[in-house]
Amino acid sequence: MFQTIHYNGTREENYQLLIKQLAALLEGETDQIANLSNASSLLNQFLADVNWVGFYIWKQEENELVLGPFQGLPACVRIPSGKGVCGTAVSDKQTQLVSDVHAFPGHIACDAASQSEIVVPLHKGGEIFGVLDIDSPSKNRFDETDKKYLEKFARTLENNL
């Protein structure tokens, strides 16, 4: 059963508690939309200095990502593979940690306030499922600690997609 966890440890300890909280939210639930919705809400509440947290779902037949559950302002609906930070995460099959989105070739500006971004690919059955996308209005918001634990968050979520 889900219960509120108070985050007052180190960043690493707080991330570990966040992942435990996600696992509790996901327990017994098989609906993808419900799980992605709760995951985006949980991250939005946990992470400071972010202006968008959400998911894009991979549509193989269209070779593009399509907007999924999120928290934040309205966003770009479709992102082709290889375009922008999200599309690059799909085509490169690896997390994109971008300290300044304006320096990223081909960045897609869905929200002009976004300055930095992290995008973590999600997999299901060995295939790309989509991406977790998080934007911040501050440059250099995300670091290797965020990358490490957001990848663990994504792996926990993948078990319930």
mmCIF file of C-alpha atoms in Angstrom:
data_model
loop_
_atom_site.group_PDB
_atom_site.id
_atom_site.type_symbol
_atom_site.label_atom_id
_atom_site.label_comp_id
_atom_site.label_asym_id
_atom_site.label_seq_id
_atom_site.Cartn_x
_atom_site.Cartn_y
_atom_site.Cartn_z
ATOM 1 C CA MET A 1 0.000 0.000 0.000
ATOM 2 C CA PHE A 2 1.189 3.514 -0.803
ATOM 3 C CA GLN A 3 2.279 5.778 2.011
ATOM 4 C CA THR A 4 3.925 9.169 2.086
ATOM 5 C CA ILE A 5 7.663 9.107 2.675
ATOM 6 C CA HIS A 6 9.413 12.176 4.023
ATOM 7 C CA TYR A 7 12.641 13.040 2.236
ATOM 8 C CA ASN A 8 15.212 14.417 4.660
ATOM 9 C CA GLY A 9 18.356 12.372 4.061
ATOM 10 C CA THR A 10 21.191 12.722 1.580
ATOM 11 C CA ARG A 11 20.298 13.027 -2.104
ATOM 12 C CA GLU A 12 21.148 9.356 -2.581
ATOM 13 C CA GLU A 13 19.034 8.280 0.406
ATOM 14 C CA ASN A 14 16.163 10.441 -0.821
ATOM 15 C CA TYR A 15 16.334 8.893 -4.280
ATOM 16 C CA GLN A 16 16.358 5.407 -2.735
ATOM 17 C CA LEU A 17 13.216 6.281 -0.768
ATOM 18 C CA LEU A 18 11.626 7.696 -3.916
ATOM 19 C CA ILE A 19 12.238 4.416 -5.753
ATOM 20 C CA LYS A 20 10.705 2.475 -2.838
ATOM 21 C CA GLN A 21 7.704 4.778 -2.976
ATOM 22 C CA LEU A 22 7.371 4.163 -6.724
ATOM 23 C CA ALA A 23 7.510 0.393 -6.162
ATOM 24 C CA ALA A 24 4.704 0.713 -3.586
ATOM 25 C CA LEU A 25 2.598 2.761 -6.024
ATOM 26 C CA LEU A 26 3.114 0.199 -8.786
ATOM 27 C CA GLU A 27 2.482 -2.882 -6.678
ATOM 28 C CA GLY A 28 -0.335 -4.926 -8.170
ATOM 29 C CA GLU A 29 -1.199 -2.332 -10.840
ATOM 30 C CA THR A 30 -0.851 -3.345 -14.483
ATOM 31 C CA ASP A 31 -2.380 -0.357 -16.271
ATOM 32 C CA GLN A 32 0.386 1.493 -18.132
ATOM 33 C CA ILE A 33 -1.346 4.882 -18.153
ATOM 34 C CA ALA A 34 -2.074 4.732 -14.430
ATOM 35 C CA ASN A 35 1.522 3.750 -13.639
ATOM 36 C CA LEU A 36 3.046 6.414 -15.889
ATOM 37 C CA SER A 37 0.680 9.027 -14.459
ATOM 38 C CA ASN A 38 1.598 8.215 -10.877
ATOM 39 C CA ALA A 39 5.302 8.078 -11.742
ATOM 40 C CA SER A 40 5.230 11.545 -13.338
ATOM 41 C CA SER A 41 3.309 12.974 -10.394
ATOM 42 C CA LEU A 42 5.681 11.377 -7.884
ATOM 43 C CA LEU A 43 8.753 12.788 -9.650
ATOM 44 C CA ASN A 44 7.147 16.215 -9.995
ATOM 45 C CA GLN A 45 6.560 16.307 -6.231
ATOM 46 C CA PHE A 46 10.026 14.952 -5.389
ATOM 47 C CA LEU A 47 12.274 16.945 -7.712
ATOM 48 C CA ALA A 48 13.007 20.600 -7.009
ATOM 49 C CA ASP A 49 13.593 23.123 -9.768
ATOM 50 C CA VAL A 50 11.781 21.292 -12.579
ATOM 51 C CA ASN A 51 9.110 22.640 -14.907
ATOM 52 C CA TRP A 52 8.103 19.484 -16.809
ATOM 53 C CA VAL A 53 8.106 15.795 -15.905
ATOM 54 C CA GLY A 54 6.568 13.179 -18.127
ATOM 55 C CA PHE A 55 6.679 10.424 -20.655
ATOM 56 C CA TYR A 56 6.710 10.018 -24.390
ATOM 57 C CA ILE A 57 5.599 6.643 -25.765
ATOM 58 C CA TRP A 58 7.390 5.104 -28.766
ATOM 59 C CA LYS A 59 5.218 4.372 -31.809
ATOM 60 C CA GLN A 60 7.302 1.999 -33.948
ATOM 61 C CA GLU A 61 4.997 2.133 -36.972
ATOM 62 C CA GLU A 62 5.256 5.932 -37.047
ATOM 63 C CA ASN A 63 8.955 6.074 -36.043
ATOM 64 C CA GLU A 64 8.187 8.730 -33.441
ATOM 65 C CA LEU A 65 7.457 9.414 -29.811
ATOM 66 C CA VAL A 66 3.949 10.490 -28.817
ATOM 67 C CA LEU A 67 3.114 12.471 -25.693
ATOM 68 C CA GLY A 68 2.072 10.401 -22.683
ATOM 69 C CA PRO A 69 1.212 11.242 -19.052
ATOM 70 C CA PHE A 70 3.007 14.318 -17.706
ATOM 71 C CA GLN A 71 3.047 17.167 -15.199
ATOM 72 C CA GLY A 72 3.640 20.690 -16.531
ATOM 73 C CA LEU A 73 2.622 22.977 -19.348
ATOM 74 C CA PRO A 74 1.206 21.582 -22.602
ATOM 75 C CA ALA A 75 3.958 19.918 -24.600
ATOM 76 C CA CYS A 76 4.996 18.855 -28.074
ATOM 77 C CA VAL A 77 2.793 15.930 -29.090
ATOM 78 C CA ARG A 78 5.039 14.093 -31.567
ATOM 79 C CA ILE A 79 8.834 13.827 -31.690
ATOM 80 C CA PRO A 80 10.557 11.913 -34.525
ATOM 81 C CA SER A 81 13.380 9.497 -33.754
ATOM 82 C CA GLY A 82 16.716 11.313 -33.685
ATOM 83 C CA LYS A 83 15.152 14.767 -33.225
ATOM 84 C CA GLY A 84 15.679 16.822 -30.089
ATOM 85 C CA VAL A 85 16.825 15.393 -26.771
ATOM 86 C CA CYS A 86 13.994 12.825 -26.543
ATOM 87 C CA GLY A 87 14.404 11.576 -30.104
ATOM 88 C CA THR A 88 18.170 11.332 -29.607
ATOM 89 C CA ALA A 89 17.671 9.232 -26.449
ATOM 90 C CA VAL A 90 15.626 6.802 -28.560
ATOM 91 C CA SER A 91 18.007 6.667 -31.525
ATOM 92 C CA ASP A 92 21.146 6.435 -29.335
ATOM 93 C CA LYS A 93 19.448 4.103 -26.828
ATOM 94 C CA GLN A 94 20.997 5.939 -23.890
ATOM 95 C CA THR A 95 20.229 8.593 -21.306
ATOM 96 C CA GLN A 96 20.750 12.161 -22.459
ATOM 97 C CA LEU A 97 22.004 14.555 -19.753
ATOM 98 C CA VAL A 98 21.894 18.073 -21.183
ATOM 99 C CA SER A 99 23.178 20.965 -19.059
ATOM 100 C CA ASP A 100 22.144 23.637 -21.597
ATOM 101 C CA VAL A 101 19.385 22.713 -24.041
ATOM 102 C CA HIS A 102 20.179 25.726 -26.229
ATOM 103 C CA ALA A 103 23.599 24.205 -26.964
ATOM 104 C CA PHE A 104 22.046 20.838 -27.940
ATOM 105 C CA PRO A 105 21.887 20.453 -31.738
ATOM 106 C CA GLY A 106 18.273 20.233 -32.895
ATOM 107 C CA HIS A 107 16.740 20.912 -29.491
ATOM 108 C CA ILE A 108 12.942 21.137 -29.705
ATOM 109 C CA ALA A 109 11.723 24.045 -27.586
ATOM 110 C CA CYS A 110 8.312 22.967 -26.295
ATOM 111 C CA ASP A 111 8.663 25.345 -23.311
ATOM 112 C CA ALA A 112 10.885 28.402 -23.722
ATOM 113 C CA ALA A 113 11.557 28.366 -19.961
ATOM 114 C CA SER A 114 13.422 25.043 -20.134
ATOM 115 C CA GLN A 115 17.183 25.393 -19.803
ATOM 116 C CA SER A 116 18.386 21.863 -18.987
ATOM 117 C CA GLU A 117 16.983 18.382 -19.497
ATOM 118 C CA ILE A 118 17.467 14.709 -18.750
ATOM 119 C CA VAL A 119 15.850 11.982 -20.851
ATOM 120 C CA VAL A 120 15.951 8.299 -19.837
ATOM 121 C CA PRO A 121 14.896 5.584 -22.316
ATOM 122 C CA LEU A 122 12.326 3.034 -21.128
ATOM 123 C CA HIS A 123 12.198 -0.559 -22.387
ATOM 124 C CA LYS A 124 9.602 -3.319 -22.417
ATOM 125 C CA GLY A 125 10.369 -6.823 -23.600
ATOM 126 C CA GLY A 126 13.823 -5.752 -24.751
ATOM 127 C CA GLU A 127 12.393 -3.084 -27.074
ATOM 128 C CA ILE A 128 12.138 0.676 -26.656
ATOM 129 C CA PHE A 129 8.867 1.611 -24.935
ATOM 130 C CA GLY A 130 9.380 5.355 -24.611
ATOM 131 C CA VAL A 131 11.269 7.918 -22.585
ATOM 132 C CA LEU A 132 11.116 9.667 -19.244
ATOM 133 C CA ASP A 133 11.676 13.369 -19.924
ATOM 134 C CA ILE A 134 12.422 15.963 -17.234
ATOM 135 C CA ASP A 135 13.047 19.666 -17.897
ATOM 136 C CA SER A 136 14.332 22.406 -15.619
ATOM 137 C CA PRO A 137 14.224 26.202 -15.909
ATOM 138 C CA SER A 138 17.848 26.242 -14.629
ATOM 139 C CA LYS A 139 21.010 25.386 -16.535
ATOM 140 C CA ASN A 140 23.105 22.522 -15.127
ATOM 141 C CA ARG A 141 20.172 21.246 -13.032
ATOM 142 C CA PHE A 142 20.885 17.546 -13.552
ATOM 143 C CA ASP A 143 24.079 15.663 -12.719
ATOM 144 C CA GLU A 144 25.438 12.115 -12.596
ATOM 145 C CA THR A 145 23.617 11.410 -9.307
ATOM 146 C CA ASP A 146 20.310 12.332 -10.938
ATOM 147 C CA LYS A 147 21.219 10.178 -13.951
ATOM 148 C CA LYS A 148 22.086 7.146 -11.816
ATOM 149 C CA TYR A 149 18.917 7.251 -9.741
ATOM 150 C CA LEU A 150 16.530 8.273 -12.500
ATOM 151 C CA GLU A 151 17.789 5.286 -14.486
ATOM 152 C CA LYS A 152 17.035 3.089 -11.438
ATOM 153 C CA PHE A 153 13.605 4.756 -11.205
ATOM 154 C CA ALA A 154 13.035 3.904 -14.878
ATOM 155 C CA ARG A 155 14.109 0.272 -14.381
ATOM 156 C CA THR A 156 11.612 -0.035 -11.495
ATOM 157 C CA LEU A 157 8.871 1.432 -13.678
ATOM 158 C CA GLU A 158 9.724 -0.855 -16.617
ATOM 159 C CA ASN A 159 8.773 -3.872 -14.518
ATOM 160 C CA ASN A 160 5.179 -2.575 -14.500
ATOM 161 C CA LEU A 161 4.664 -1.502 -18.106
#
